[in-house]
Structure formats: structure tokens, C-alpha cells
């Protein structure tokens, strides 16, 4: 395919790494400095032939830093590229409309995604999201306000929700 780039920045929540396609779209991201934890999340059809490190990824790096410093909307316009079936593609787009400080339950997320009975499918969209932060799956919680799952750990999910609160 092509050469993608990666960069890790230190944030108050821990190291944050992104892998970005040549056109600037985020292919994978999360709170880790270990690239091996991110690359398996990239769909095989989007997998770059090579990933090279850069100190900075331009708008993606700026947005990640700004978000962690308190500009909660800095991530909203960053392009993301993920691939799956029609429901997951749509569900990921819907996640990008959930506003900071206004988390939704898995059942509300399923309803927003157009399939109110598909609560497990909505949870699967969160679990299979490769572009954490930019597709804010941390904003989906269980009924009653408990955290549910999060690839990067429940302590981090709590931190992110408190940061956005």
C-alpha cells in the first residue's frame, strides 16, 4: 500500500500514539507507546506497507495535545479511516457526534446508530474502534453510569470522562 507515519506524545493521561496515512487520516491511535498494540487494529485492506516514526504528525499531534490540555473539540475535524461492514462504519461516524461531557449509554448509542435493539453490535463498534480519542468510544457507558469496557483501561476511561466533565 503506502508508507504511514507514527508519533507518540506525552499527555497527562500517558503516552498517546497515532498512526496516520499519507493523506493525514488516522488509521489507529491510543494511549500507548507500543506500536505493536495499535497495528493489529488496522483493517488489513488499510495496512500500510511501512510505518515510519516522525516527531510530529501535524494536525493530528496538535489536536491530541490540545485535547489533553482542555480543548475538547480539537479532535473533531481530524480525518479517520477505518473499515468494516456498513453498520460499524455508520456506528463509528455516529460516535464522532457524541459530544464531550455528554456520554451516552450503550443502548442510547445503539438507538443513535439506527438499530435500538442492537446493543451488542454498538458495544462491538466501540471494541473494534481503532482510532481511540478521534472516534471517542470512551463516551459510551453502561446503564447506571458504570464504565463498561475500554481497550486502554477503565482508569483511563474514568480520567477521560472526568477531563470532559
Coordinates of C-alpha atoms in Angstrom, one line a residue:
X1 CA 0.0 0.0 0.0
X2 CA 1.9 3.0 1.2
X3 CA 4.1 4.4 3.9
X4 CA 2.3 5.6 7.1
X5 CA 3.7 7.7 9.9
X6 CA 3.6 7.4 13.6
X7 CA 4.4 9.6 16.5
X8 CA 4.0 9.4 20.3
X9 CA 3.4 12.4 22.5
X10 CA 3.3 12.6 26.3
X11 CA 0.0 13.6 27.7
X12 CA -1.4 13.9 31.3
X13 CA -3.2 10.6 30.6
X14 CA 0.0 8.8 29.5
X15 CA 1.8 8.3 26.2
X16 CA -0.5 8.7 23.2
X17 CA 0.4 7.3 19.8
X18 CA -1.2 7.7 16.4
X19 CA -0.6 6.0 13.0
X20 CA -1.5 8.3 10.1
X21 CA -2.0 7.6 6.4
X22 CA -0.1 9.7 3.9
X23 CA -3.2 11.9 3.5
X24 CA -3.3 12.6 7.2
X25 CA -6.2 10.3 8.2
X26 CA -5.8 8.4 11.5
X27 CA -5.6 4.7 10.9
X28 CA -5.0 3.8 14.6
X29 CA -4.4 5.6 17.9
X30 CA -4.4 5.0 21.6
X31 CA -2.7 5.6 24.9
X32 CA 0.4 3.5 24.5
X33 CA 3.9 3.9 23.2
X34 CA 3.9 0.4 21.8
X35 CA 3.1 0.3 18.1
X36 CA 2.5 -3.4 18.3
X37 CA -0.7 -2.7 20.3
X38 CA -2.0 -0.4 17.5
X39 CA -1.1 -2.1 14.3
X40 CA -3.4 -5.2 14.8
X41 CA -6.4 -2.7 15.0
X42 CA -5.8 -1.5 11.4
X43 CA -8.0 -3.3 8.8
X44 CA -5.9 -5.5 6.5
X45 CA -7.0 -3.5 3.4
X46 CA -5.8 -0.3 5.1
X47 CA -2.5 -1.7 6.4
X48 CA 0.5 0.4 5.2
X49 CA 3.5 -1.4 3.8
X50 CA 5.7 0.5 6.1
X51 CA 5.3 2.7 9.2
X52 CA 8.0 5.3 10.0
X53 CA 8.4 7.4 13.1
X54 CA 8.1 11.1 13.0
X55 CA 8.5 13.6 15.9
X56 CA 5.2 15.2 14.8
X57 CA 2.1 14.4 12.8
X58 CA 1.0 17.9 12.1
X59 CA -2.7 18.5 12.8
X60 CA -3.1 15.1 14.4
X61 CA -0.4 15.8 17.0
X62 CA -1.7 19.3 17.6
X63 CA -5.2 18.0 18.1
X64 CA -4.1 15.3 20.6
X65 CA -2.1 17.8 22.6
X66 CA -4.8 20.4 22.5
X67 CA -7.5 17.9 23.6
X68 CA -5.4 16.8 26.6
X69 CA -4.8 20.4 27.5
X70 CA -8.5 21.1 27.6
X71 CA -9.7 22.0 24.1
X72 CA -12.1 19.1 23.9
X73 CA -13.3 19.9 20.3
X74 CA -9.7 19.9 18.9
X75 CA -10.2 16.2 17.8
X76 CA -13.5 16.8 16.0
X77 CA -12.2 17.6 12.5
X78 CA -9.3 15.1 12.3
X79 CA -10.0 12.7 9.5
X80 CA -10.1 9.0 10.4
X81 CA -10.1 5.9 8.2
X82 CA -11.4 2.6 9.5
X83 CA -13.0 -0.2 7.5
X84 CA -15.7 -2.8 8.4
X85 CA -19.3 -3.6 7.5
X86 CA -22.0 -0.9 6.9
X87 CA -23.3 -0.9 10.5
X88 CA -19.9 -0.5 12.1
X89 CA -18.9 2.2 9.6
X90 CA -22.0 4.1 10.4
X91 CA -21.7 3.5 14.2
X92 CA -18.2 4.9 14.1
X93 CA -19.5 8.0 12.3
X94 CA -22.2 8.3 15.0
X95 CA -19.6 8.1 17.8
X96 CA -18.0 11.2 16.4
X97 CA -21.2 13.1 17.1
X98 CA -21.3 12.3 20.8
X99 CA -20.2 15.5 22.5
X100 CA -17.6 15.7 25.2
X101 CA -19.2 15.9 28.6
X102 CA -22.4 14.2 27.4
X103 CA -21.7 10.4 27.5
X104 CA -24.4 8.1 26.2
X105 CA -25.3 4.5 27.3
X106 CA -24.7 1.6 25.0
X107 CA -28.5 1.4 24.4
X108 CA -28.6 5.1 23.6
X109 CA -25.7 4.6 21.2
X110 CA -27.5 1.7 19.5
X111 CA -30.5 3.9 19.1
X112 CA -28.5 6.8 17.7
X113 CA -26.9 4.4 15.3
X114 CA -30.4 3.5 14.0
X115 CA -30.7 0.0 15.5
X116 CA -32.1 0.4 19.0
X117 CA -32.1 -3.4 19.6
X118 CA -28.5 -3.8 18.5
X119 CA -26.9 -3.0 21.9
X120 CA -24.2 -5.7 21.4
X121 CA -23.4 -4.5 17.9
X122 CA -23.0 -1.0 19.3
X123 CA -20.7 -2.3 22.0
X124 CA -18.8 -4.2 19.3
X125 CA -18.3 -0.9 17.4
X126 CA -16.7 0.5 20.5
X127 CA -14.5 -2.6 21.0
X128 CA -13.3 -2.6 17.4
X129 CA -12.7 1.1 17.1
X130 CA -9.0 1.5 16.0
X131 CA -8.9 5.4 16.3
X132 CA -9.4 5.9 20.0
X133 CA -9.8 9.6 21.0
X134 CA -10.7 10.7 17.5
X135 CA -13.6 8.3 17.4
X136 CA -14.5 8.8 21.1
X137 CA -15.7 5.4 22.2
X138 CA -14.8 6.3 25.8
X139 CA -18.0 8.4 25.8
X140 CA -20.2 5.3 25.8
X141 CA -21.0 3.9 29.3
X142 CA -23.3 1.3 30.8
X143 CA -26.8 2.0 32.2
X144 CA -26.4 3.3 35.7
X145 CA -23.2 5.1 34.8
X146 CA -20.7 2.2 35.2
X147 CA -17.8 2.3 32.8
X148 CA -18.2 -0.8 30.7
X149 CA -15.1 -1.8 28.8
X150 CA -12.2 0.2 27.3
X151 CA -9.2 -1.1 25.4
X152 CA -6.9 1.3 27.2
X153 CA -8.2 0.6 30.7
X154 CA -11.0 1.7 32.9
X155 CA -8.8 4.1 34.9
X156 CA -8.1 6.0 31.7
X157 CA -11.7 5.9 30.7
X158 CA -12.6 7.5 34.0
X159 CA -9.9 10.1 33.5
X160 CA -11.1 11.0 30.0
X161 CA -14.7 11.3 31.2
X162 CA -13.7 13.5 34.2
X163 CA -11.5 15.6 31.9
X164 CA -14.5 16.1 29.6
X165 CA -16.9 16.7 32.5

